[in-house]
Tab-separated table of N, CA and C in Angstrom:
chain	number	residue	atom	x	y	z
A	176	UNK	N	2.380	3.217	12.735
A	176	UNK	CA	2.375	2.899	11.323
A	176	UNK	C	3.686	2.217	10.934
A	177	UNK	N	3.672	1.176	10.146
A	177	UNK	CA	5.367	0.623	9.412
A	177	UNK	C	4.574	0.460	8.232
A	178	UNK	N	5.648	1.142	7.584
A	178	UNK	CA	5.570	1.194	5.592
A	178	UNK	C	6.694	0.451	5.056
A	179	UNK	N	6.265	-0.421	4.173
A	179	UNK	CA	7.069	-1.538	3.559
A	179	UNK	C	6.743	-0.604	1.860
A	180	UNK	N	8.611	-0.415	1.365
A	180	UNK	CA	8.624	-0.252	0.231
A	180	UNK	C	9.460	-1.423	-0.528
A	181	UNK	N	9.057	-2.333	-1.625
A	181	UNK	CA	9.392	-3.471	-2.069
A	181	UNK	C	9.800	-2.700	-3.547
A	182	UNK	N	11.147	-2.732	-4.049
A	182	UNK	CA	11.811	-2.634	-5.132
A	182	UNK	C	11.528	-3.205	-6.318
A	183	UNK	N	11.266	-3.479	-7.372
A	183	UNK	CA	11.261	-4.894	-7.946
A	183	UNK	C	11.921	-4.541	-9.378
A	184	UNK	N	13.145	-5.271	-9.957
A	184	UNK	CA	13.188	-4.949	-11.092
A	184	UNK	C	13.292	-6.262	-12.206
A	185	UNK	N	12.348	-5.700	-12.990
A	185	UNK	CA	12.072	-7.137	-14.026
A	185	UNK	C	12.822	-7.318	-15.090
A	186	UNK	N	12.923	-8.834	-15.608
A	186	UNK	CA	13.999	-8.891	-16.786
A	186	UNK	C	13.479	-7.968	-17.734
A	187	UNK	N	14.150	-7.344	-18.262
A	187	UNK	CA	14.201	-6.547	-19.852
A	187	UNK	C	12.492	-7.230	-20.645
A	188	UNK	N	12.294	-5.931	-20.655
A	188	UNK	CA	10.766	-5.842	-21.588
A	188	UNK	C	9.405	-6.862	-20.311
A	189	UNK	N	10.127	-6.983	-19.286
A	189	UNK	CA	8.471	-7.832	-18.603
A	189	UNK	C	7.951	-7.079	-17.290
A	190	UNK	N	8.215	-5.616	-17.802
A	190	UNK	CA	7.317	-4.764	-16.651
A	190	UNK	C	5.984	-4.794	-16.925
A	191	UNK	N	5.841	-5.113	-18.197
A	191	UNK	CA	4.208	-5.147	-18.099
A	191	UNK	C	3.406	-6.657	-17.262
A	192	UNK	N	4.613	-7.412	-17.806
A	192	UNK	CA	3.909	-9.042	-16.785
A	192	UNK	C	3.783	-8.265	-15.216
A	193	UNK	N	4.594	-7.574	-14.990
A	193	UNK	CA	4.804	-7.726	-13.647
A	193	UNK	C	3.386	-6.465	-13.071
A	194	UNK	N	3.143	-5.754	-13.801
A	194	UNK	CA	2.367	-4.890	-13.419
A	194	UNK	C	1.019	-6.013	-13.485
A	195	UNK	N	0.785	-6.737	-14.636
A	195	UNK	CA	-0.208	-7.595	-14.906
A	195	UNK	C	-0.849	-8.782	-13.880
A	196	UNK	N	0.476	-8.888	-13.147
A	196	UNK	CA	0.219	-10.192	-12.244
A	196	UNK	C	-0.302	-9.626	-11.278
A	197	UNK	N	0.247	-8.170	-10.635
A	197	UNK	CA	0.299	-7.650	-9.698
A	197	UNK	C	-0.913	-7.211	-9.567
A	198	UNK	N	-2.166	-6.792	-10.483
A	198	UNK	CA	-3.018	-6.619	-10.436
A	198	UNK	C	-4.240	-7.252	-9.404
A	199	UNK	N	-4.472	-8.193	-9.200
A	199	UNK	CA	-4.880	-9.270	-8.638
A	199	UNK	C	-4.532	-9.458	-6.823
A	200	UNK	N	-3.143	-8.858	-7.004
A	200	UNK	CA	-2.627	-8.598	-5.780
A	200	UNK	C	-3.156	-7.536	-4.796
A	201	UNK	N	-3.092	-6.609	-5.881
A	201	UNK	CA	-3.119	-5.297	-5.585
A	201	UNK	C	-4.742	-5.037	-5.113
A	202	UNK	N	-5.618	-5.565	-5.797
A	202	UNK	CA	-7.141	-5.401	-5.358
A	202	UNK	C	-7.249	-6.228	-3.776
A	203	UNK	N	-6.673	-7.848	-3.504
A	203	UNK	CA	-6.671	-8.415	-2.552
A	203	UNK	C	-6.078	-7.837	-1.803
A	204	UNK	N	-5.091	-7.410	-1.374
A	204	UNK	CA	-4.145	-6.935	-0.540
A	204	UNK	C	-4.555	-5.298	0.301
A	205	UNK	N	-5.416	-4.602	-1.016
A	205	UNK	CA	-6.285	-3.592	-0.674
A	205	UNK	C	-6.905	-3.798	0.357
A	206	UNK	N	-8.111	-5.019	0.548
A	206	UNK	CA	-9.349	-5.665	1.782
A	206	UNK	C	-8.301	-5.654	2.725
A	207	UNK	N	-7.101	-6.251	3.229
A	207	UNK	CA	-6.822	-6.992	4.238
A	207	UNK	C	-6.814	-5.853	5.599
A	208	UNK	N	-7.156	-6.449	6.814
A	208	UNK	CA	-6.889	-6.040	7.951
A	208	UNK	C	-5.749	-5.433	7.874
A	209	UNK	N	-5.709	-3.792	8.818
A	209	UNK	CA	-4.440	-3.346	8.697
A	209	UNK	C	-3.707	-2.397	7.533
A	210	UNK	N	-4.481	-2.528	6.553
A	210	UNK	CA	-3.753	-2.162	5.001
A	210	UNK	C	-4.323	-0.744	5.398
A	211	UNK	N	-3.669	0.096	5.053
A	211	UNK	CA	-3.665	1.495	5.079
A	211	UNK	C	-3.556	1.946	3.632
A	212	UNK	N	-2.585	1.412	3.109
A	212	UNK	CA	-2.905	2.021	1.391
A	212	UNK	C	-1.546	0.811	0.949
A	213	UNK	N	-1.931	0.713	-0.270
A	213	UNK	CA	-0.859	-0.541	-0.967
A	213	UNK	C	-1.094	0.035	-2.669
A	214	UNK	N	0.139	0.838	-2.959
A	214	UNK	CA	0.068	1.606	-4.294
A	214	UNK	C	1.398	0.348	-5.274
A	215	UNK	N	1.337	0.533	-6.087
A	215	UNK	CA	2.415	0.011	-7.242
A	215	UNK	C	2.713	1.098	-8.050
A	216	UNK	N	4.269	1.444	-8.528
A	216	UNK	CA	4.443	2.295	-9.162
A	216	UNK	C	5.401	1.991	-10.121
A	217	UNK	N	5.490	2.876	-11.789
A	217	UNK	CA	6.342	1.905	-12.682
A	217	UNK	C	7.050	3.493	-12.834
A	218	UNK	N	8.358	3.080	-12.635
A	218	UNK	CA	9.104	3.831	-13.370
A	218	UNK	C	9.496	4.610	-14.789
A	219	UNK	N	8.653	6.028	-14.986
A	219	UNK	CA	8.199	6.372	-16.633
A	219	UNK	C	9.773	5.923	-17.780
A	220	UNK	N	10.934	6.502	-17.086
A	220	UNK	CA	11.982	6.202	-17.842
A	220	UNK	C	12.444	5.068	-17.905
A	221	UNK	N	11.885	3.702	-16.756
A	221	UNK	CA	12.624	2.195	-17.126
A	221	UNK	C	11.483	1.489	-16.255
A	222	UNK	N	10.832	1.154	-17.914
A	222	UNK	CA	9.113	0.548	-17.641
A	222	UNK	C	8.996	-0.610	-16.807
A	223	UNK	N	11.031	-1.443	-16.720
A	223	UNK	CA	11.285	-2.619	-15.699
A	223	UNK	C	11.410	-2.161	-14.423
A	224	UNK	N	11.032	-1.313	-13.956
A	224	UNK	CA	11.559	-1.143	-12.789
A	224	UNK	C	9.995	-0.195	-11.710
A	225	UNK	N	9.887	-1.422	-10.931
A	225	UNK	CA	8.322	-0.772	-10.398
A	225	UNK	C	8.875	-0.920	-8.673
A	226	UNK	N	7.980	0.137	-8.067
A	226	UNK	CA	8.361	-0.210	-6.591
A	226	UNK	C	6.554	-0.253	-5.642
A	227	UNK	N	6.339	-0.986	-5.067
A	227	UNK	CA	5.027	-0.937	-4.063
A	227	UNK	C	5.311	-0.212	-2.903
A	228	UNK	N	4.782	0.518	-3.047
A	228	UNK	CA	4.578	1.615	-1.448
A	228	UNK	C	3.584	0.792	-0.464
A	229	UNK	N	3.786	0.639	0.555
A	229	UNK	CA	2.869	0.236	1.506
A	229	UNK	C	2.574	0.760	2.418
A	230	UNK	N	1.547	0.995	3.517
A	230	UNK	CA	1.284	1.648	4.554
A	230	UNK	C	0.364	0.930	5.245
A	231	UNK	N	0.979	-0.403	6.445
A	231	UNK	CA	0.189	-0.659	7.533
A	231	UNK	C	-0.156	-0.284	8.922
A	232	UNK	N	-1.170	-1.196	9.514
A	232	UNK	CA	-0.835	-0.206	10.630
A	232	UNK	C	-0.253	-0.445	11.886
A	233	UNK	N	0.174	-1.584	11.735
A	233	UNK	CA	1.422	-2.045	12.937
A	233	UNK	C	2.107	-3.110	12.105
A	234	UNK	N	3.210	-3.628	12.774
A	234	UNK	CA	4.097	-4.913	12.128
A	234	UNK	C	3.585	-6.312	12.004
A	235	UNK	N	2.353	-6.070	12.830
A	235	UNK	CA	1.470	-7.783	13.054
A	235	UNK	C	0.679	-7.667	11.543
A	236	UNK	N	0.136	-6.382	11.019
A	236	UNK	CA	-0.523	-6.691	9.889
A	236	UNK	C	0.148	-6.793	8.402
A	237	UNK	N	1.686	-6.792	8.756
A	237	UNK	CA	2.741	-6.779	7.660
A	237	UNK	C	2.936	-8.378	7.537
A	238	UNK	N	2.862	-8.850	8.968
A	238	UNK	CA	3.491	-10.552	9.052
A	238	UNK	C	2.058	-11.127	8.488
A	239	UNK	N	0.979	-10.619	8.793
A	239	UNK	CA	-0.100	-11.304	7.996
A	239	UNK	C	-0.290	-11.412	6.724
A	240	UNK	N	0.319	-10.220	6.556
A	240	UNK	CA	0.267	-9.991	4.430
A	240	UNK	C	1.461	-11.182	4.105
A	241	UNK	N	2.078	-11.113	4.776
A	241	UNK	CA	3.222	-11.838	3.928
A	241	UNK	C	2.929	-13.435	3.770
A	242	UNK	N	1.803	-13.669	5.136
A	242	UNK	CA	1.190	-15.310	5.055
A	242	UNK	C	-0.034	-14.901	3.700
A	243	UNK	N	-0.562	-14.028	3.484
A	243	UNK	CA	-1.524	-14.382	2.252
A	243	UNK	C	-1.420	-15.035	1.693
A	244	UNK	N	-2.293	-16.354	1.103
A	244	UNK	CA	-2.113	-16.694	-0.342
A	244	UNK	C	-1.966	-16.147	-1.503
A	245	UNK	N	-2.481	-14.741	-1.442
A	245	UNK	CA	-2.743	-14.044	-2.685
A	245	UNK	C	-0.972	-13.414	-2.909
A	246	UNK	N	-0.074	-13.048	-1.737
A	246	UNK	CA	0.952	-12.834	-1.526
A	246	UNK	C	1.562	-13.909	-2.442
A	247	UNK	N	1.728	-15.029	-1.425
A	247	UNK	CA	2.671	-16.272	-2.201
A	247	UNK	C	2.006	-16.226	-3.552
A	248	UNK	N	0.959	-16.400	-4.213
A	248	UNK	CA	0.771	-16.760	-5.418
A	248	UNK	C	1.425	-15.695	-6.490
A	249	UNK	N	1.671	-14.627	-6.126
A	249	UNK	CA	2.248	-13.526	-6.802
A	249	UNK	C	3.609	-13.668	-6.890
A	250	UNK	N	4.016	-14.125	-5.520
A	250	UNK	CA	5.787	-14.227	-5.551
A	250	UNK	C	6.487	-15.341	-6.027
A	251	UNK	N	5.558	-16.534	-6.239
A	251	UNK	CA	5.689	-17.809	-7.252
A	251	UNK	C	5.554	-17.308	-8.355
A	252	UNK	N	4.817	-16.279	-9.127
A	252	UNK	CA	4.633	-15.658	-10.448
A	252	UNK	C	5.884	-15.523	-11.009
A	253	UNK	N	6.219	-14.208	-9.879
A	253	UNK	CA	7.551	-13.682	-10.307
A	253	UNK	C	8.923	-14.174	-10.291
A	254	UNK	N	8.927	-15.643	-9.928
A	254	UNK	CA	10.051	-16.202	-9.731
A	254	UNK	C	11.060	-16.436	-11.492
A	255	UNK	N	10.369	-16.539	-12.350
A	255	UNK	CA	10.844	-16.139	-13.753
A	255	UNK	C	11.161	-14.458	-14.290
A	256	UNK	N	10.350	-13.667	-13.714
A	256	UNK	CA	10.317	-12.646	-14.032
A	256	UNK	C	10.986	-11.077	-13.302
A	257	UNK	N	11.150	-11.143	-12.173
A	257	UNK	CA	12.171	-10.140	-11.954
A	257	UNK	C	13.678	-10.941	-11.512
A	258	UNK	N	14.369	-9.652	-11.950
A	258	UNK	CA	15.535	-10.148	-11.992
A	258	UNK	C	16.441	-9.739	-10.672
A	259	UNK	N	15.656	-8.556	-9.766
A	259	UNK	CA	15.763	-8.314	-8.663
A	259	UNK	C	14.605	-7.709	-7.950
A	260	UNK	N	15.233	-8.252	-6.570
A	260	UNK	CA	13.919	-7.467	-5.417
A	260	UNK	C	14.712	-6.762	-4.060
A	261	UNK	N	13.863	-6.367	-3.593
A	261	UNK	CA	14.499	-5.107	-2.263
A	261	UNK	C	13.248	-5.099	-1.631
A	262	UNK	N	13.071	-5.611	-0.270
A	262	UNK	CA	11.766	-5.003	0.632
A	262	UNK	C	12.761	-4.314	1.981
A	263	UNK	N	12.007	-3.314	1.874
A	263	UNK	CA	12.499	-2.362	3.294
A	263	UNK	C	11.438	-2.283	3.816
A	264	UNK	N	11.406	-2.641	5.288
A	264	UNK	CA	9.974	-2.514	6.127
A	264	UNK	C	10.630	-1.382	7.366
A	265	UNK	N	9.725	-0.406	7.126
A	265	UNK	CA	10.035	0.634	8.031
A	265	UNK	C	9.416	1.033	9.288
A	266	UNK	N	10.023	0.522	10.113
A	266	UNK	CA	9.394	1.008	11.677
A	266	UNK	C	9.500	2.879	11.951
A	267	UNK	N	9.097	2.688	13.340
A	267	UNK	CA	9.318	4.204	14.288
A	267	UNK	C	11.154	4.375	14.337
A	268	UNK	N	11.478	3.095	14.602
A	268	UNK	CA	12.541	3.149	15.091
A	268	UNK	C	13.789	2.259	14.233
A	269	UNK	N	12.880	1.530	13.468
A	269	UNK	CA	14.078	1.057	12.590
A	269	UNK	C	13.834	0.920	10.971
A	270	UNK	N	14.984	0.665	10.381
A	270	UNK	CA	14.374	0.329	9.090
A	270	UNK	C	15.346	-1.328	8.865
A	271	UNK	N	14.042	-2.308	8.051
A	271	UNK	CA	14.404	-3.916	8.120
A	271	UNK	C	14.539	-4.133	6.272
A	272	UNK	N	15.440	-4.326	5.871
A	272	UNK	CA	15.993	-5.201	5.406
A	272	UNK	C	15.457	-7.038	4.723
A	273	UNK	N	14.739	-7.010	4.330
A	273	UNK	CA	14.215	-8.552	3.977
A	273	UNK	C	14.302	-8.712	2.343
């Protein structure tokens, strides 16, 4: 298993865009080969600040998500809208940094 947790924090007042866009994502990204579970979560005390839990089931089906279209079209979304990001992809043996 490697679980990718992606940080995301949005400019002031656009956690709801970001939950909104993500929607779309979140149903596609569900189907794909490999996907074990792909949750989004918003932070109750700072509504900007959401993180995606992921759970695939090897590192080949992480490099595939990241070629999605449905991927890129989301991360072109957010190029106005968060003001930071953090992906940690977590192996057996390591944790990555991207």
């Amino acid at each position: 298993m490697v679980y990718v947790i992606a940080y995301l924090k949005a400019h002031a007042g656009r956690g709801d865009d970001v939950v909104a866009l993500a929607a779309p994502l979140v149903e596609a990204t569900r189907k794909e080969a490999g996907c074990v579970s792909y949750d989004l979560y918003r932070k109750p005390t700072e509504p900007d600040t959401l993180v995606f839990v992921e759970n695939w089931k090897d590192r080949a089906a992480v490099d595939a998500h990241f070629a999605e279209p449905h991927l890129k079209a989301f991360q072109a979304a957010m190029a106005d809208v968060l003001a930071d990001a953090r992906i940690e992809v977590v192996h057996p043996e390591r944790i990555e940094v991207i």
